[in-house]
Amino acid sequence: NLHIHNDWYFVAHRRKLPFGLFHIKEVNWETRCGEAGGFVGSPKWIGGIEAGMAILGLMDFAFFTLGLDFLEAVYHREYRDISLLNQQLGYEIVKDEPDGFVRARVSLAMYLESTAKLRNAASLLGGQETRLTDLDDLQVEHANEFGKDRSPWI
């Protein structure tokens, strides 16, 4: 079951064409940690600029709007592209999971350090703000509630 304060899902679009579903889920407010992930529907979008910018926007939302201290990701060790991407985002493996999966974790400081060049390139391409569009009233209310005193973007 989804929890209104702990599970955040977003559909990423490029020119009105949806290409991916991204999430911060199972937020633990005591440890200020949530699990980040994404699913891109077509291979043509995987590894592209749009998916990269969506990931950076999602992580910005988690750290700067929700105020999380850590993000975790679960992925299969054999998916080399996913492993490399997570390393570039600052994730470090913290636990081996069953069936070849791993759990990795990144802090805000490590994210900012690891993605400085990526974030600079993204700001040149798309601006320096995270934009959530087509929000319904409930999303706006909760984003504003969590973003108080944390985010210059909401």
Coordinates of N, CA and C in Angstrom, one line a residue:
N1 N 0.8 -1.2 0.0 CA 0.0 0.0 0.0 C 0.9 1.2 0.0
L2 N 0.5 2.2 -0.8 CA 1.2 3.5 -0.8 C 0.8 4.3 0.4
H3 N 1.7 5.0 0.9 CA 1.5 5.9 2.0 C 1.7 7.4 1.6
I4 N 0.7 8.2 1.9 CA 0.7 9.6 1.3 C 2.0 10.4 1.6
H5 N 2.6 10.2 2.8 CA 3.7 10.9 3.2 C 5.1 10.2 2.9
N6 N 5.0 9.0 2.5 CA 6.2 8.2 2.4 C 6.5 7.7 1.0
D7 N 5.6 7.8 0.1 CA 5.8 7.3 -1.3 C 5.4 8.4 -2.3
W8 N 6.4 8.8 -3.1 CA 6.3 9.8 -4.1 C 6.7 9.3 -5.5
Y9 N 5.7 9.3 -6.4 CA 5.9 8.8 -7.8 C 5.7 9.9 -8.8
F10 N 6.6 9.9 -9.8 CA 6.5 10.9 -10.9 C 6.7 10.3 -12.2
V11 N 5.9 10.8 -13.2 CA 6.1 10.4 -14.6 C 6.9 11.5 -15.3
A12 N 8.0 11.1 -15.9 CA 8.8 12.0 -16.7 C 8.3 12.1 -18.1
H13 N 8.3 13.3 -18.6 CA 7.9 13.6 -20.0 C 8.9 14.3 -20.8
R14 N 8.9 14.1 -22.1 CA 9.7 14.9 -23.0 C 8.8 15.3 -24.1
R15 N 8.5 16.6 -24.2 CA 7.6 17.1 -25.2 C 6.3 16.3 -25.2
K16 N 5.7 16.2 -24.0 CA 4.4 15.6 -23.7 C 4.4 14.1 -23.9
L17 N 5.6 13.5 -24.2 CA 5.6 12.0 -24.3 C 6.2 11.4 -23.1
P18 N 5.4 10.6 -22.3 CA 5.9 10.0 -21.1 C 7.0 9.0 -21.5
F19 N 8.1 9.0 -20.7 CA 9.1 8.0 -21.0 C 9.6 7.2 -19.8
G20 N 9.2 7.7 -18.6 CA 9.7 7.0 -17.4 C 8.9 7.2 -16.2
L21 N 9.0 6.3 -15.2 CA 8.3 6.5 -13.9 C 9.5 6.5 -12.9
F22 N 9.5 7.5 -12.1 CA 10.5 7.7 -11.1 C 9.9 7.8 -9.7
H23 N 10.6 7.3 -8.7 CA 10.0 7.3 -7.3 C 11.0 7.5 -6.2
I24 N 10.5 8.1 -5.1 CA 11.1 8.0 -3.8 C 10.0 7.3 -3.0
K25 N 10.4 6.1 -2.4 CA 9.4 5.4 -1.7 C 9.9 4.9 -0.4
E26 N 8.9 4.5 0.4 CA 9.2 3.9 1.7 C 10.1 4.8 2.6
V27 N 9.8 6.1 2.6 CA 10.6 7.1 3.3 C 10.4 6.8 4.8
N28 N 11.6 6.7 5.5 CA 11.6 6.5 6.9 C 12.0 7.9 7.5
W29 N 11.1 8.6 8.1 CA 11.3 9.9 8.6 C 12.2 9.9 9.8
E30 N 12.3 8.9 10.6 CA 13.3 8.8 11.7 C 14.7 8.8 11.2
T31 N 15.0 8.1 10.2 CA 16.4 8.0 9.6 C 16.6 9.0 8.5
R32 N 15.5 9.6 8.0 CA 15.5 10.6 6.9 C 16.1 9.9 5.6
C33 N 15.6 8.7 5.3 CA 16.1 7.9 4.2 C 14.9 7.4 3.4
G34 N 15.0 7.4 2.1 CA 14.0 6.8 1.2 C 14.7 6.0 0.1
E35 N 13.9 5.1 -0.5 CA 14.5 4.3 -1.6 C 14.1 5.0 -3.0
A36 N 15.1 5.3 -3.8 CA 14.9 6.0 -5.1 C 15.0 4.9 -6.2
G37 N 14.3 5.2 -7.2 CA 14.3 4.3 -8.4 C 13.6 4.8 -9.6
G38 N 13.8 4.1 -10.7 CA 13.1 4.6 -11.9 C 13.0 3.5 -12.9
F39 N 12.0 3.6 -13.7 CA 11.8 2.7 -14.8 C 11.6 3.5 -16.1
V40 N 12.4 3.2 -17.1 CA 12.3 3.8 -18.4 C 11.7 2.8 -19.4
G41 N 10.6 3.2 -20.0 CA 9.8 2.3 -20.8 C 10.5 1.8 -22.1
S42 N 11.3 2.6 -22.8 CA 11.8 2.3 -24.1 C 13.3 2.3 -24.0
P43 N 14.0 1.4 -24.6 CA 15.5 1.4 -24.6 C 16.1 2.7 -25.2
K44 N 15.4 3.4 -26.1 CA 15.9 4.6 -26.7 C 16.1 5.7 -25.7
W45 N 15.4 5.6 -24.6 CA 15.5 6.7 -23.5 C 16.5 6.3 -22.5
I46 N 16.9 5.1 -22.4 CA 17.9 4.6 -21.3 C 19.2 5.2 -21.6
G47 N 19.8 5.9 -20.7 CA 21.1 6.5 -20.8 C 21.1 7.9 -21.5
G48 N 19.9 8.4 -21.8 CA 19.8 9.6 -22.5 C 19.8 10.8 -21.6
I49 N 19.9 12.0 -22.2 CA 19.9 13.2 -21.4 C 18.6 13.4 -20.6
E50 N 17.5 13.1 -21.2 CA 16.2 13.3 -20.5 C 16.1 12.4 -19.2
A51 N 16.5 11.1 -19.3 CA 16.5 10.3 -18.2 C 17.4 10.8 -17.1
G52 N 18.6 11.2 -17.5 CA 19.6 11.7 -16.6 C 19.1 12.9 -15.9
M53 N 18.4 13.8 -16.6 CA 17.9 15.0 -15.9 C 16.7 14.7 -15.0
A54 N 15.9 13.7 -15.4 CA 14.8 13.3 -14.5 C 15.4 12.7 -13.2
I55 N 16.5 11.9 -13.3 CA 17.1 11.3 -12.1 C 17.6 12.4 -11.2
L56 N 18.4 13.4 -11.8 CA 18.9 14.5 -11.0 C 17.7 15.3 -10.3
G57 N 16.7 15.5 -11.1 CA 15.5 16.3 -10.5 C 14.9 15.5 -9.4
L58 N 14.8 14.2 -9.5 CA 14.2 13.4 -8.5 C 15.1 13.4 -7.2
M59 N 16.4 13.3 -7.4 CA 17.3 13.3 -6.3 C 17.3 14.7 -5.6
D60 N 17.2 15.8 -6.4 CA 17.1 17.1 -5.9 C 15.8 17.2 -5.0
F61 N 14.7 16.7 -5.5 CA 13.5 16.7 -4.8 C 13.6 16.0 -3.5
A62 N 14.2 14.9 -3.5 CA 14.4 14.1 -2.2 C 15.2 14.8 -1.2
F63 N 16.4 15.4 -1.6 CA 17.3 16.0 -0.7 C 16.8 17.4 -0.3
F64 N 16.4 18.2 -1.3 CA 16.2 19.6 -1.0 C 14.7 20.0 -0.7
T65 N 13.8 19.2 -1.2 CA 12.4 19.5 -0.9 C 11.9 18.6 0.3
L66 N 12.1 17.3 0.2 CA 11.7 16.5 1.3 C 12.7 16.6 2.5
G67 N 13.9 17.0 2.3 CA 14.9 17.1 3.3 C 15.5 15.8 3.8
L68 N 15.5 14.8 2.9 CA 16.1 13.5 3.3 C 17.6 13.7 3.4
D69 N 18.2 12.8 4.3 CA 19.7 12.8 4.5 C 20.3 11.8 3.6
F70 N 19.6 10.7 3.3 CA 20.1 9.6 2.5 C 19.1 9.1 1.5
L71 N 19.5 8.5 0.4 CA 18.7 7.8 -0.5 C 19.4 6.4 -0.7
E72 N 18.5 5.4 -0.9 CA 19.0 4.0 -1.2 C 18.5 3.6 -2.5
A73 N 19.2 2.7 -3.1 CA 18.7 2.1 -4.4 C 19.0 0.6 -4.3
V74 N 18.1 -0.2 -4.9 CA 18.3 -1.6 -5.0 C 18.3 -2.0 -6.4
Y75 N 19.4 -2.7 -6.8 CA 19.5 -3.1 -8.2 C 20.4 -4.4 -8.3
H76 N 20.3 -5.0 -9.5 CA 21.0 -6.2 -9.7 C 22.5 -5.9 -10.1
R77 N 23.4 -6.6 -9.4 CA 24.8 -6.3 -9.6 C 25.3 -6.5 -11.0
E78 N 24.6 -7.4 -11.8 CA 25.0 -7.7 -13.1 C 24.6 -6.7 -14.2
Y79 N 23.7 -5.8 -13.8 CA 23.4 -4.7 -14.7 C 24.5 -3.6 -14.6
R80 N 25.5 -3.8 -15.5 CA 26.7 -2.9 -15.4 C 26.3 -1.4 -15.6
D81 N 25.4 -1.1 -16.5 CA 25.1 0.3 -16.8 C 24.4 0.9 -15.6
I82 N 23.6 0.2 -14.9 CA 22.9 0.7 -13.7 C 23.9 0.8 -12.6
S83 N 24.8 -0.1 -12.4 CA 25.8 -0.1 -11.4 C 26.7 1.2 -11.6
L84 N 27.1 1.4 -12.9 CA 28.0 2.6 -13.2 C 27.2 3.9 -12.9
L85 N 26.0 3.9 -13.4 CA 25.2 5.1 -13.1 C 25.1 5.4 -11.6
N86 N 24.8 4.4 -10.8 CA 24.7 4.7 -9.4 C 26.0 5.1 -8.8
Q87 N 27.1 4.6 -9.3 CA 28.4 5.0 -8.8 C 28.6 6.5 -9.1
Q88 N 28.2 6.9 -10.4 CA 28.4 8.3 -10.8 C 27.5 9.2 -10.0
L89 N 26.4 8.7 -9.4 CA 25.5 9.5 -8.6 C 26.0 9.5 -7.2
G90 N 27.0 8.8 -6.8 CA 27.6 8.8 -5.5 C 27.2 7.6 -4.6
Y91 N 26.4 6.7 -5.1 CA 25.9 5.6 -4.3 C 27.1 4.6 -4.0
E92 N 27.1 4.1 -2.8 CA 28.0 3.1 -2.4 C 27.3 1.9 -1.9
I93 N 27.7 0.7 -2.3 CA 27.0 -0.6 -1.9 C 27.2 -0.7 -0.4
V94 N 26.1 -1.0 0.3 CA 26.1 -1.2 1.8 C 25.6 -2.5 2.2
K95 N 25.0 -3.3 1.2 CA 24.5 -4.6 1.6 C 24.2 -5.4 0.4
D96 N 24.5 -6.7 0.5 CA 24.2 -7.7 -0.5 C 22.8 -8.2 -0.2
E97 N 21.9 -8.2 -1.2 CA 20.5 -8.7 -1.1 C 20.5 -10.1 -1.7
P98 N 19.4 -10.8 -1.6 CA 19.2 -12.1 -2.2 C 19.2 -12.0 -3.8
D99 N 19.6 -13.1 -4.4 CA 19.5 -13.3 -5.8 C 20.4 -12.3 -6.6
G100 N 21.5 -11.9 -6.1 CA 22.4 -11.0 -6.9 C 22.1 -9.5 -6.8
F101 N 21.1 -9.1 -6.0 CA 20.8 -7.7 -5.9 C 21.7 -7.1 -4.8
V102 N 21.9 -5.8 -4.9 CA 22.6 -5.1 -3.8 C 21.8 -3.9 -3.4
R103 N 22.1 -3.4 -2.2 CA 21.5 -2.1 -1.7 C 22.6 -1.1 -1.6
A104 N 22.4 0.0 -2.2 CA 23.4 1.1 -2.2 C 22.8 2.3 -1.5
R105 N 23.7 3.2 -1.0 CA 23.2 4.4 -0.3 C 24.1 5.6 -0.7
V106 N 23.4 6.7 -0.7 CA 24.1 8.0 -1.0 C 23.6 9.1 -0.1
S107 N 24.5 9.9 0.4 CA 24.2 11.0 1.2 C 24.1 12.3 0.3
L108 N 23.5 13.3 0.9 CA 23.5 14.6 0.1 C 24.9 15.0 -0.3
A109 N 25.8 15.0 0.7 CA 27.2 15.5 0.4 C 27.8 14.7 -0.7
M110 N 27.7 13.4 -0.6 CA 28.3 12.5 -1.7 C 27.6 12.7 -3.0
Y111 N 26.3 12.9 -3.0 CA 25.6 13.2 -4.2 C 26.1 14.5 -4.9
L112 N 26.2 15.5 -4.1 CA 26.6 16.8 -4.7 C 28.1 16.7 -5.2
E113 N 28.9 16.1 -4.4 CA 30.3 15.9 -4.9 C 30.4 15.1 -6.1
S114 N 29.7 14.0 -6.2 CA 29.8 13.0 -7.3 C 29.2 13.6 -8.6
T115 N 28.2 14.4 -8.4 CA 27.4 14.8 -9.6 C 27.7 16.3 -10.0
A116 N 28.7 16.9 -9.5 CA 29.0 18.3 -9.8 C 29.0 18.6 -11.3
K117 N 29.7 17.8 -12.0 CA 29.8 18.0 -13.5 C 28.5 17.7 -14.2
L118 N 27.8 16.6 -13.8 CA 26.5 16.3 -14.3 C 25.5 17.4 -14.1
R119 N 25.5 17.9 -12.8 CA 24.5 18.9 -12.5 C 24.8 20.2 -13.2
N120 N 26.1 20.5 -13.4 CA 26.4 21.7 -14.2 C 25.9 21.6 -15.6
A121 N 26.2 20.4 -16.3 CA 25.7 20.2 -17.6 C 24.2 20.3 -17.7
A122 N 23.5 19.7 -16.7 CA 22.1 19.7 -16.7 C 21.5 21.1 -16.6
S123 N 22.2 22.0 -15.8 CA 21.8 23.3 -15.6 C 21.9 24.1 -16.9
L124 N 23.0 23.8 -17.7 CA 23.2 24.5 -19.0 C 22.1 24.1 -20.0
L125 N 21.7 22.8 -19.9 CA 20.6 22.3 -20.8 C 19.2 22.7 -20.4
G126 N 18.9 22.6 -19.1 CA 17.6 22.7 -18.7 C 17.3 23.8 -17.6
G127 N 18.3 24.5 -17.2 CA 18.1 25.5 -16.1 C 18.5 24.9 -14.8
Q128 N 18.5 25.8 -13.8 CA 19.0 25.4 -12.5 C 17.9 25.1 -11.5
E129 N 16.8 24.7 -11.9 CA 15.7 24.5 -11.0 C 15.1 23.1 -11.3
T130 N 14.5 22.6 -10.2 CA 13.7 21.4 -10.4 C 12.3 21.8 -10.5
R131 N 11.6 21.4 -11.6 CA 10.2 21.8 -11.8 C 9.3 20.6 -11.8
L132 N 8.3 20.7 -11.0 CA 7.2 19.7 -11.0 C 6.0 20.3 -11.7
T133 N 5.5 19.7 -12.7 CA 4.4 20.3 -13.4 C 3.2 19.4 -13.4
D134 N 2.1 19.9 -13.7 CA 0.8 19.2 -13.6 C 0.6 18.5 -12.3
L135 N 0.9 19.2 -11.2 CA 0.7 18.7 -9.9 C -0.8 18.8 -9.6
D136 N -1.4 17.9 -8.8 CA -2.7 18.1 -8.4 C -2.6 18.8 -7.0
D137 N -3.8 19.2 -6.5 CA -3.8 20.0 -5.3 C -3.1 19.3 -4.1
L138 N -3.3 18.0 -4.0 CA -2.8 17.2 -2.9 C -1.2 17.2 -3.0
Q139 N -0.7 17.0 -4.2 CA 0.7 17.0 -4.4 C 1.3 18.4 -4.0
V140 N 0.7 19.5 -4.4 CA 1.2 20.8 -4.1 C 1.2 21.0 -2.6
E141 N 0.1 20.6 -1.9 CA 0.0 20.8 -0.5 C 1.1 20.0 0.2
H142 N 1.3 18.8 -0.1 CA 2.4 18.0 0.5 C 3.8 18.4 0.2
A143 N 4.0 18.8 -1.1 CA 5.3 19.3 -1.4 C 5.6 20.6 -0.7
N144 N 4.6 21.5 -0.5 CA 4.8 22.7 0.2 C 5.1 22.4 1.7
E145 N 4.3 21.5 2.2 CA 4.5 21.1 3.6 C 5.9 20.6 3.9
F146 N 6.4 19.7 3.0 CA 7.7 19.1 3.2 C 8.8 20.1 2.8
G147 N 8.5 21.0 1.9 CA 9.5 21.9 1.4 C 9.7 23.2 2.2
K148 N 8.9 23.4 3.3 CA 9.1 24.6 4.1 C 10.5 24.7 4.6
D149 N 11.1 25.9 4.4 CA 12.5 26.2 4.9 C 13.5 25.3 4.3
R150 N 13.3 24.6 3.2 CA 14.3 23.6 2.7 C 14.6 23.9 1.2
S151 N 13.6 24.4 0.5 CA 13.7 24.4 -0.9 C 13.5 25.8 -1.5
P152 N 14.4 26.3 -2.4 CA 14.1 27.6 -3.0 C 13.2 27.4 -4.2
W153 N 12.8 26.1 -4.6 CA 12.1 25.9 -5.8 C 10.6 25.7 -5.7
I154 N 10.1 25.5 -4.5 CA 8.7 25.3 -4.3 C 8.1 26.5 -3.6

